[in-house]
């Protein structure tokens, strides 16, 4: 009895109130499982919501906290009894209908997500094509009077700006600290609504911390210097007794501006991995417009495309390099010289996010509008060493003489000398021909991969490889002599030089060399006695003794147990170790010379020995006096010099000043029995 009375009372209440019932279904509150498809109706009290279609239609995803509807998928809202008079939908972001013709009955307002009409059921159909809807909630009204006011929409006149870069107003339309609101009109049934008033409002989606939020003043959106971020701009019509309310929104992005590529790289790079900010995540909005704002007239500048592969575009200004990642809508190619000089009144360039992806600087662009100033040959890669990777991020480079070790999917390992080189096959180069143990020249772009709590890996994105030419073609054996002459250097303010080895040899085949000497203590401070090594790759020298180092960048040899800058000649000999680097210096030794200069002194060199890798000692041939001063062989030294033991040269044998044996028919200065004479 009580149950009947209670039901009768509810029916009477419904009649009195006009049978108006509304309830909201919020899908994130229903404990739905991520990735599960739901085809059974959802119960909203007086109505149901049913999803249908194929594939992923009706699936709930935690991302967006919404149920998704794809092309040709449907959502049907049906009253259990009576008629639906209003449905309000909420969506995740921009994943929503963009046209009002998605319903089979009544009228749908795209901006407000509201359906108005009178029907037992309403079916929403997602058009064919890419993308999907993400429906977060459904709020349906069953019964009640049908709203007979006319539907309205708000239309914007063409040409309003959806992006702007910070900078002084009035220079270029793409730059400023303010931007005009669109010209907006309230429309109904194809005509403007007379007397309709539009109110504007801003909702900040993201904004640079510490910068004042934008405001609306005098028909413009205004912001301060250094501000950047994204805002939603909304135009609202409140409606009246004849017309329904309506809204229209658009997003405005405010960008930081850069004119020079090098400045961008300097600001974003993190060489010591000390930064941990938004630039390591989404980055910051940037407009790069190819102008030198510090020069008079703000002249246009150019960049060169060094390498292109799909969405990867690498640019250089000749000093720094940067990866631009996005759709290559203008079909840029390697060798193109580009600028933002698209017209006298407008700035071209790239719009997007400047960021660090695993610490690699990159510009993820969404829009590009550049001018190709000229087309040219693809630039040659810059030859670098493994040690140069850190200083050449995003550069197009080549590393020579890399020995292939192994491949693990896209990760390749090589060695260059004693260093390990990591390669990532980002561009899916066919590497089937690589053979372990073989030597290759590798071309690619330099990148770094550094995640939190992990060591940084400097590597190449491989673009090409080729088998390296043999850096060590066969050479004849280094000639040797049974007995090396004793050398006497007398420097009287001029250079004296004595050169060994007539044939080339490889540094890699020799551990180093040893010099045996006496009388070295006569070399005065401020003088120089040094070694000169010439290779096919470079010219190198280093002072052995003296205060004025002639060539400090000596990398072809290093001494063992001595001070390379001053007085390395302790005792009666000095030993030195040759180093071999096939990529730079000291690959092929073509000349080995001893030199003395400056103040008056005499030095006795008793022996020069080259030491092979198997510890065999080689006495090199000599070529003799090169220029200036006095450097010559002697048979014995007894004039005040102790402990010098020299084999006596063959009596009557003559040498020219180049150290070559000559006969009695030779004309000129000769050396015989340790003395110079004219023939």
XYZ file of C-alpha atoms in Angstrom, residues 17-466:
450
model
C 6.544 19.923 -12.734
C 5.924 19.310 -16.451
C 7.723 15.950 -16.500
C 11.189 17.572 -16.704
C 13.997 15.122 -15.832
C 17.701 15.657 -16.384
C 20.692 13.586 -15.301
C 24.391 13.575 -16.237
C 26.562 10.566 -17.130
C 30.258 11.244 -16.423
C 32.247 8.325 -17.849
C 35.310 8.833 -15.654
C 33.112 8.251 -12.571
C 31.858 4.824 -13.687
C 35.028 2.806 -12.918
C 35.444 1.874 -16.573
C 38.503 -0.109 -17.624
C 41.133 1.481 -19.840
C 40.985 0.254 -23.440
C 37.784 -1.764 -22.991
C 34.951 -1.432 -25.521
C 31.446 -0.827 -24.100
C 28.464 -1.623 -26.326
C 25.747 -2.025 -23.678
C 23.636 1.085 -22.941
C 24.719 3.455 -20.184
C 21.782 4.335 -17.921
C 21.112 8.021 -17.293
C 17.875 7.528 -15.375
C 15.256 8.682 -17.877
C 17.483 8.003 -20.887
C 20.211 5.699 -22.173
C 23.437 6.264 -24.136
C 24.610 3.558 -26.547
C 27.794 3.447 -28.637
C 28.047 1.452 -31.846
C 30.371 0.967 -34.785
C 33.502 -1.032 -35.440
C 37.098 -1.049 -34.333
C 37.636 1.101 -31.273
C 34.213 2.759 -31.174
C 32.846 2.746 -27.642
C 36.239 2.163 -26.019
C 37.058 4.050 -22.826
C 40.597 5.414 -22.404
C 42.188 6.958 -19.357
C 43.907 9.420 -21.702
C 41.253 12.099 -21.934
C 38.991 10.209 -19.479
C 36.524 9.727 -22.316
C 34.811 7.229 -24.596
C 35.992 7.439 -28.193
C 34.013 7.451 -31.412
C 35.836 7.041 -34.748
C 34.769 7.469 -38.396
C 31.202 6.210 -39.019
C 30.851 5.339 -35.342
C 27.704 6.458 -33.533
C 26.400 7.517 -30.144
C 22.626 7.304 -29.630
C 20.840 9.044 -26.766
C 17.303 7.643 -26.262
C 14.541 8.605 -23.826
C 13.047 5.677 -21.917
C 9.675 7.402 -22.300
C 8.618 10.804 -23.551
C 10.826 13.091 -25.635
C 14.372 14.444 -25.363
C 14.423 18.225 -25.473
C 18.067 19.048 -24.739
C 21.441 17.247 -24.728
C 24.724 18.793 -23.582
C 27.993 17.011 -24.405
C 31.488 17.701 -23.082
C 34.623 16.644 -24.920
C 38.350 16.313 -24.302
C 40.082 19.238 -25.973
C 39.656 19.543 -29.712
C 38.518 15.940 -30.149
C 34.916 16.938 -30.848
C 32.482 17.608 -33.729
C 33.425 20.455 -36.040
C 30.142 20.529 -37.948
C 26.492 20.845 -36.871
C 25.285 18.173 -39.300
C 26.381 15.252 -37.106
C 22.836 14.643 -35.728
C 19.858 12.974 -37.413
C 17.243 15.290 -35.884
C 17.066 18.675 -34.159
C 19.903 21.209 -34.160
C 23.410 20.911 -32.731
C 25.644 23.842 -31.696
C 29.290 23.013 -32.304
C 30.649 25.676 -29.973
C 28.526 24.829 -26.945
C 28.141 21.092 -27.603
C 24.376 21.490 -27.134
C 21.571 19.754 -29.015
C 18.064 21.297 -28.992
C 14.877 19.660 -30.339
C 12.133 17.221 -29.530
C 12.714 13.552 -30.268
C 12.509 10.127 -28.683
C 16.139 9.461 -29.691
C 19.061 11.374 -31.212
C 21.969 9.737 -33.056
C 25.349 11.469 -33.342
C 27.485 10.107 -36.229
C 31.192 10.780 -36.474
C 32.135 11.598 -40.121
C 34.541 9.383 -42.060
C 38.187 10.380 -41.811
C 41.137 10.446 -39.466
C 40.787 11.420 -35.822
C 38.029 10.711 -33.320
C 35.722 12.222 -30.719
C 36.464 11.924 -27.024
C 33.155 12.198 -25.152
C 33.622 12.888 -21.444
C 29.999 13.329 -20.346
C 26.374 13.370 -21.524
C 23.655 15.499 -19.881
C 20.171 14.881 -21.355
C 16.826 16.457 -20.525
C 13.615 14.463 -21.007
C 10.268 16.289 -21.170
C 9.447 19.904 -20.474
C 8.600 22.671 -22.866
C 10.595 22.828 -26.065
C 12.684 25.964 -26.328
C 11.374 27.717 -29.430
C 14.000 30.451 -29.516
C 16.093 30.552 -32.646
C 19.578 29.015 -32.625
C 22.525 31.354 -33.092
C 26.168 31.093 -34.031
C 29.083 33.499 -33.840
C 31.178 34.050 -36.939
C 34.645 35.642 -37.127
C 35.777 37.679 -40.101
C 38.761 36.226 -41.967
C 42.285 37.318 -41.153
C 42.393 37.222 -37.368
C 45.672 36.088 -35.818
C 46.057 32.821 -33.954
C 49.762 33.305 -33.230
C 52.102 36.201 -32.549
C 55.729 36.541 -31.445
C 56.749 38.939 -28.715
C 58.303 42.179 -29.894
C 57.649 45.884 -30.435
C 54.297 46.706 -32.063
C 54.267 48.115 -35.572
C 57.413 46.477 -36.995
C 55.930 43.386 -38.608
C 52.439 41.886 -38.276
C 53.944 38.654 -36.937
C 55.594 40.494 -34.010
C 54.120 42.624 -31.239
C 52.996 42.912 -27.625
C 49.324 43.104 -28.589
C 46.978 41.515 -31.108
C 43.545 42.664 -32.263
C 40.435 40.656 -31.429
C 38.515 39.265 -34.419
C 35.543 41.066 -35.898
C 32.664 38.914 -34.590
C 29.002 38.720 -35.644
C 26.054 36.843 -34.091
C 24.216 34.963 -36.845
C 20.824 33.185 -37.014
C 19.336 31.533 -40.062
C 21.950 33.113 -42.311
C 21.453 36.699 -41.120
C 23.098 38.903 -38.501
C 21.137 39.300 -35.264
C 20.394 42.974 -34.812
C 21.579 44.500 -31.553
C 23.381 41.333 -30.402
C 26.206 42.089 -27.970
C 29.350 39.970 -27.725
C 31.421 39.642 -24.567
C 35.076 38.547 -24.704
C 36.990 36.511 -22.141
C 40.404 34.828 -21.853
C 41.326 31.481 -20.313
C 45.047 30.773 -19.830
C 46.050 27.275 -20.907
C 49.774 27.760 -20.282
C 51.873 30.822 -19.491
C 55.468 31.610 -18.617
C 55.888 31.546 -14.875
C 56.425 34.961 -13.316
C 54.916 36.892 -16.234
C 51.623 38.803 -15.897
C 48.691 37.134 -17.598
C 47.262 38.733 -20.760
C 44.422 41.226 -20.640
C 41.816 42.631 -23.052
C 41.996 46.383 -23.578
C 40.537 48.554 -26.361
C 39.698 45.594 -28.554
C 43.155 44.050 -28.214
C 44.764 41.218 -26.274
C 47.830 42.616 -24.547
C 50.771 40.930 -22.839
C 54.137 41.926 -21.421
C 57.674 41.521 -22.785
C 59.024 38.003 -22.284
C 55.584 36.440 -21.863
C 54.702 33.371 -23.874
C 52.136 30.626 -23.736
C 48.691 29.665 -24.983
C 45.294 31.206 -24.202
C 41.730 30.403 -25.181
C 39.842 33.421 -26.486
C 36.046 33.162 -26.150
C 33.313 35.266 -27.730
C 29.934 34.864 -25.957
C 26.378 35.908 -26.830
C 24.097 35.624 -23.787
C 20.903 35.165 -25.827
C 17.535 36.860 -25.318
C 13.816 36.122 -25.541
C 14.059 35.461 -29.268
C 17.516 33.902 -29.699
C 19.475 31.153 -27.961
C 22.850 31.806 -26.400
C 26.023 30.877 -28.357
C 29.781 30.979 -28.016
C 32.834 30.647 -30.260
C 36.420 30.116 -29.178
C 39.867 30.026 -30.705
C 43.361 29.538 -29.329
C 46.009 32.260 -29.467
C 49.645 31.263 -29.056
C 52.197 33.837 -27.925
C 55.756 32.945 -28.970
C 59.227 34.004 -27.952
C 61.133 35.376 -30.954
C 64.649 34.629 -32.226
C 66.400 36.118 -35.225
C 69.658 34.126 -35.165
C 70.131 30.363 -35.074
C 73.277 30.566 -32.940
C 71.404 32.479 -30.239
C 68.730 29.779 -30.113
C 71.338 27.039 -29.787
C 73.239 28.903 -27.072
C 70.045 29.362 -25.052
C 68.771 25.792 -25.325
C 71.963 23.715 -25.188
C 72.853 22.083 -21.871
C 76.428 20.803 -22.317
C 77.008 19.968 -18.656
C 73.480 18.638 -18.014
C 72.795 21.199 -15.318
C 69.334 22.264 -16.464
C 66.069 20.574 -15.592
C 63.114 22.677 -16.735
C 60.238 22.848 -19.202
C 62.685 22.812 -22.096
C 63.435 19.185 -21.229
C 59.736 18.380 -21.664
C 57.459 20.327 -24.003
C 59.884 23.185 -24.602
C 58.904 26.808 -25.148
C 56.985 28.462 -27.992
C 59.425 30.112 -30.415
C 59.208 31.959 -33.720
C 62.518 31.840 -35.646
C 62.487 34.553 -38.311
C 66.040 34.831 -39.773
C 66.818 38.456 -38.873
C 69.718 40.130 -37.105
C 67.787 42.368 -34.732
C 71.015 43.844 -33.332
C 72.136 45.230 -36.703
C 70.934 48.435 -38.299
C 67.869 47.844 -40.429
C 67.361 44.360 -38.965
C 68.830 42.680 -42.078
C 67.785 39.230 -43.216
C 70.182 36.325 -42.579
C 70.441 32.929 -44.247
C 70.948 29.343 -43.124
C 72.071 26.332 -45.130
C 70.297 22.990 -45.130
C 72.967 20.364 -44.407
C 70.853 17.211 -44.376
C 67.185 16.233 -44.814
C 65.455 12.943 -44.093
C 61.658 12.918 -43.794
C 60.707 15.199 -40.920
C 64.351 15.768 -39.960
C 65.769 19.026 -41.368
C 69.235 20.128 -40.229
C 70.251 23.792 -40.560
C 73.500 25.640 -39.948
C 74.405 29.316 -39.873
C 78.059 28.424 -40.357
C 78.707 28.492 -36.628
C 76.025 26.398 -34.919
C 73.692 23.618 -36.027
C 70.106 22.773 -35.098
C 67.603 20.038 -35.907
C 64.204 21.250 -37.137
C 61.614 18.496 -36.770
C 58.267 18.687 -38.561
C 56.495 18.285 -41.874
C 58.760 19.417 -44.713
C 55.924 21.162 -46.548
C 58.296 23.138 -48.792
C 60.387 20.111 -49.803
C 63.653 21.592 -48.566
C 66.756 19.630 -49.548
C 70.424 19.564 -48.614
C 72.267 22.504 -50.139
C 69.318 24.903 -50.029
C 70.144 28.342 -48.655
C 67.032 29.695 -46.940
C 65.817 32.846 -45.221
C 62.643 34.325 -43.759
C 62.657 37.134 -46.316
C 59.289 36.266 -47.871
C 58.250 39.897 -48.467
C 59.117 43.449 -47.511
C 56.317 43.646 -44.963
C 56.057 40.117 -43.554
C 58.393 37.817 -41.698
C 58.805 34.210 -42.704
C 60.346 31.469 -40.623
C 59.528 28.556 -38.357
C 56.873 28.453 -35.614
C 57.083 25.746 -32.987
C 58.677 24.562 -29.761
C 62.372 24.937 -28.939
C 63.242 22.059 -26.650
C 65.742 19.441 -25.537
C 64.837 15.861 -26.375
C 66.956 13.695 -24.091
C 69.251 16.769 -23.976
C 69.512 17.028 -27.776
C 68.503 20.561 -28.861
C 65.740 20.566 -31.452
C 63.068 22.835 -32.903
C 59.764 20.952 -33.233
C 57.962 23.176 -35.710
C 54.267 23.228 -36.594
C 54.398 25.883 -39.342
C 57.078 26.888 -41.825
C 57.174 29.664 -44.403
C 60.674 30.293 -45.728
C 62.276 31.563 -48.906
C 64.802 29.414 -50.780
C 67.426 31.977 -51.723
C 69.508 29.502 -53.726
C 69.949 25.810 -54.399
C 73.322 24.118 -54.334
C 75.187 20.880 -53.960
C 74.652 19.010 -50.733
C 77.324 20.186 -48.259
C 80.209 17.833 -47.593
C 80.183 16.418 -44.067
C 82.630 17.907 -41.606
C 85.376 15.419 -40.691
C 85.651 15.100 -36.907
C 86.988 12.678 -34.292
C 85.061 10.835 -31.597
C 86.312 13.402 -29.105
C 84.693 16.191 -31.144
C 81.127 14.835 -30.910
C 80.145 16.893 -27.851
C 81.052 20.167 -29.576
C 79.201 19.359 -32.820
C 75.627 18.538 -31.801
C 73.295 18.334 -34.823
C 76.192 18.875 -37.229
C 76.446 16.801 -40.412
C 79.772 15.013 -39.992
C 82.035 12.157 -41.005
C 84.169 9.963 -38.740
C 86.873 8.010 -40.521
C 88.450 4.644 -39.852
C 85.790 3.222 -37.538
C 85.994 -0.531 -36.979
C 82.623 -2.270 -36.839
C 82.062 -4.379 -33.728
C 78.403 -5.403 -33.517
C 74.766 -4.479 -34.108
C 71.880 -4.715 -31.650
C 68.762 -3.793 -33.593
C 69.244 -0.081 -34.376
C 72.205 0.327 -32.026
C 75.578 -0.162 -33.714
C 78.982 -0.237 -32.029
C 82.279 0.782 -33.623
C 85.754 1.517 -32.314
C 88.070 4.282 -33.480
C 91.505 3.641 -32.067
C 90.935 2.977 -28.392
C 87.604 4.856 -28.294
C 84.133 3.349 -28.592
C 81.703 5.009 -30.991
C 77.933 4.519 -30.597
C 75.770 4.728 -33.711
C 71.969 4.813 -33.821
C 70.346 3.839 -37.104
C 67.640 6.499 -36.834
C 67.088 6.742 -40.574
C 66.986 2.963 -41.158
C 70.069 2.779 -43.362
C 70.594 -0.705 -44.825
C 73.528 -1.978 -42.765
C 73.453 -5.605 -43.882
C 76.817 -5.160 -45.626
C 78.660 -4.236 -42.427
C 81.217 -6.854 -41.435
C 82.702 -7.166 -37.969
C 86.365 -6.201 -37.909
C 86.269 -4.132 -41.084
C 87.007 -0.419 -41.141
C 84.472 2.143 -42.390
C 84.033 5.865 -42.866
C 80.716 6.853 -41.233
C 78.536 9.832 -42.125
C 75.724 11.100 -39.920
C 74.338 13.810 -37.689
C 75.621 14.221 -34.150
C 73.206 13.592 -31.316
C 73.240 13.009 -27.577
C 71.031 10.798 -25.441
C 70.879 11.632 -21.751
C 68.075 10.488 -19.492
C 67.817 11.070 -15.768
C 70.151 8.907 -13.709
C 71.865 7.666 -16.872
C 75.208 8.534 -18.434
C 75.177 10.665 -21.565
C 75.822 8.902 -24.874
C 77.219 11.031 -27.694
C 76.588 9.263 -30.969
C 75.698 9.570 -34.644
C 72.392 9.187 -36.374
C 73.799 7.183 -39.273
C 73.104 8.500 -42.786
C 75.664 6.544 -44.834
C 78.787 4.414 -44.593
C 81.545 3.222 -46.904
